[in-house]
Short mmCIF file of C-alpha atoms in Angstrom, two decimals:
data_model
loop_
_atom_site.label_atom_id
_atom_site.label_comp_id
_atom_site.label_asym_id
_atom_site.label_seq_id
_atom_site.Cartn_x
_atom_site.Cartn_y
_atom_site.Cartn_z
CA UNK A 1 86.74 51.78 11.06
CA UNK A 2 88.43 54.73 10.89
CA UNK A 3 86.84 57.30 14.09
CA UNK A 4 84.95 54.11 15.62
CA UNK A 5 81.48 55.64 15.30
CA UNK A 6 78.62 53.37 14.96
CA UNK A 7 75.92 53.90 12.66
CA UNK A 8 73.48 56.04 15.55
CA UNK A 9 76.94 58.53 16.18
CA UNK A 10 76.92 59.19 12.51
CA UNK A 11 73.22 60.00 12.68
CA UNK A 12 73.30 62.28 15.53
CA UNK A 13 76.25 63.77 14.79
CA UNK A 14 74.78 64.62 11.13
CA UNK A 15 71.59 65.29 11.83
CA UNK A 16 70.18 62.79 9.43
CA UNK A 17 68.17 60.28 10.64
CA UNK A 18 69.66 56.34 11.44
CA UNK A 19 67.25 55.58 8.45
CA UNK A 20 69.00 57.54 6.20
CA UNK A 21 72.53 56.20 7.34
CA UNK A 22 71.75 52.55 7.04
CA UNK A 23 70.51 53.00 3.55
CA UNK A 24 73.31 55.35 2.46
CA UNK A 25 75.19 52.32 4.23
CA UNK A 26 73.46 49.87 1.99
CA UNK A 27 72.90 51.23 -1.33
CA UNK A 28 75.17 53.60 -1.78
CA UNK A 29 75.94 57.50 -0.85
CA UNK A 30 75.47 58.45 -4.77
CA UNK A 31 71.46 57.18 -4.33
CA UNK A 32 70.46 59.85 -1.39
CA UNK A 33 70.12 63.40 -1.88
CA UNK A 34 73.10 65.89 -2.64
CA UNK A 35 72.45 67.86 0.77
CA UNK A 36 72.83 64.45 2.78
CA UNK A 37 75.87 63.38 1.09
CA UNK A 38 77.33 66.98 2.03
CA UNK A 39 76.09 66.56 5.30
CA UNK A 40 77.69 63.19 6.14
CA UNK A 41 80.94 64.40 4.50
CA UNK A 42 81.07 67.51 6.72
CA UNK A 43 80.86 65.56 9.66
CA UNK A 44 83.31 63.15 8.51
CA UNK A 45 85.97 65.95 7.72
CA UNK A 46 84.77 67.05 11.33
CA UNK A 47 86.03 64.06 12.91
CA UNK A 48 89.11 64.04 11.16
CA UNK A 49 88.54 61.81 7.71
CA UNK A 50 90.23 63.79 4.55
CA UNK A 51 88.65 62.97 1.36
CA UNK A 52 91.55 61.99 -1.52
CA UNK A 53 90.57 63.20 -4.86
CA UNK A 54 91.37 61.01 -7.78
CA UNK A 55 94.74 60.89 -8.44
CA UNK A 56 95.53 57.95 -10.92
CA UNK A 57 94.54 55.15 -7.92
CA UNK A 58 90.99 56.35 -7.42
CA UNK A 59 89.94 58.33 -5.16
CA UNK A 60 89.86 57.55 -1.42
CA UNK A 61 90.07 58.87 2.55
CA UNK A 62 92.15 59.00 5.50
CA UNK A 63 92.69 59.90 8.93
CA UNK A 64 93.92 63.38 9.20
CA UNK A 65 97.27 64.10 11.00
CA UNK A 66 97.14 65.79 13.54
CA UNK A 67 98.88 68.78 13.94
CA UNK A 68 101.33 70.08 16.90
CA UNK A 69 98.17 71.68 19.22
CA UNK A 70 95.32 69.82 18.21
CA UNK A 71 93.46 66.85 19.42
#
C-alpha cells in the first residue's frame, strides 16, 4: 500500500463517494465513469503515485521521489 490510505481517505480525498471506491476496488477502474477514473488518478498523483506508461513491461505506478524541498 503505497500512501497507506484506506478506502474512506480515498473517498474524501476524491470526492467520490466510499460506494464508488469499493466498486472501482472490486470490479475494476475501466467499469466506472471516465470523470471518476480522472478523479481518483488526480488524487493519486496528489499524494505522490506516478503513473508508468507502457513501456514493453506493461504499464504500472510508483511512489514519486521526492525532490530536495518537498515533503
Amino acid at each position: 500500500m503505497f500512501l497507506e490510505w484506506e478506502q474512506r481517505d480515498l473517498a474524501e480525498r476524491s470526492g467520490l463517494s466510499l460506494p464508488t471506491i469499493q466498486r472501482m476496488e472490486k470490479m475494476g477502474v475501466e467499469r466506472s465513469s471516465a470523470a471518476n477514473a480522472a478523479k481518483l488518478q488526480r488524487t493519486l498523483e496528489e499524494g505522490g503515485v506516478e503513473f508508468i506508461p507502457e513501456n514493453g513491461g506493461g504499464a504500472g505506478v510508483r511512489l514519486r521521489k521526492v525532490r530536495e524541498g518537498e515533503g
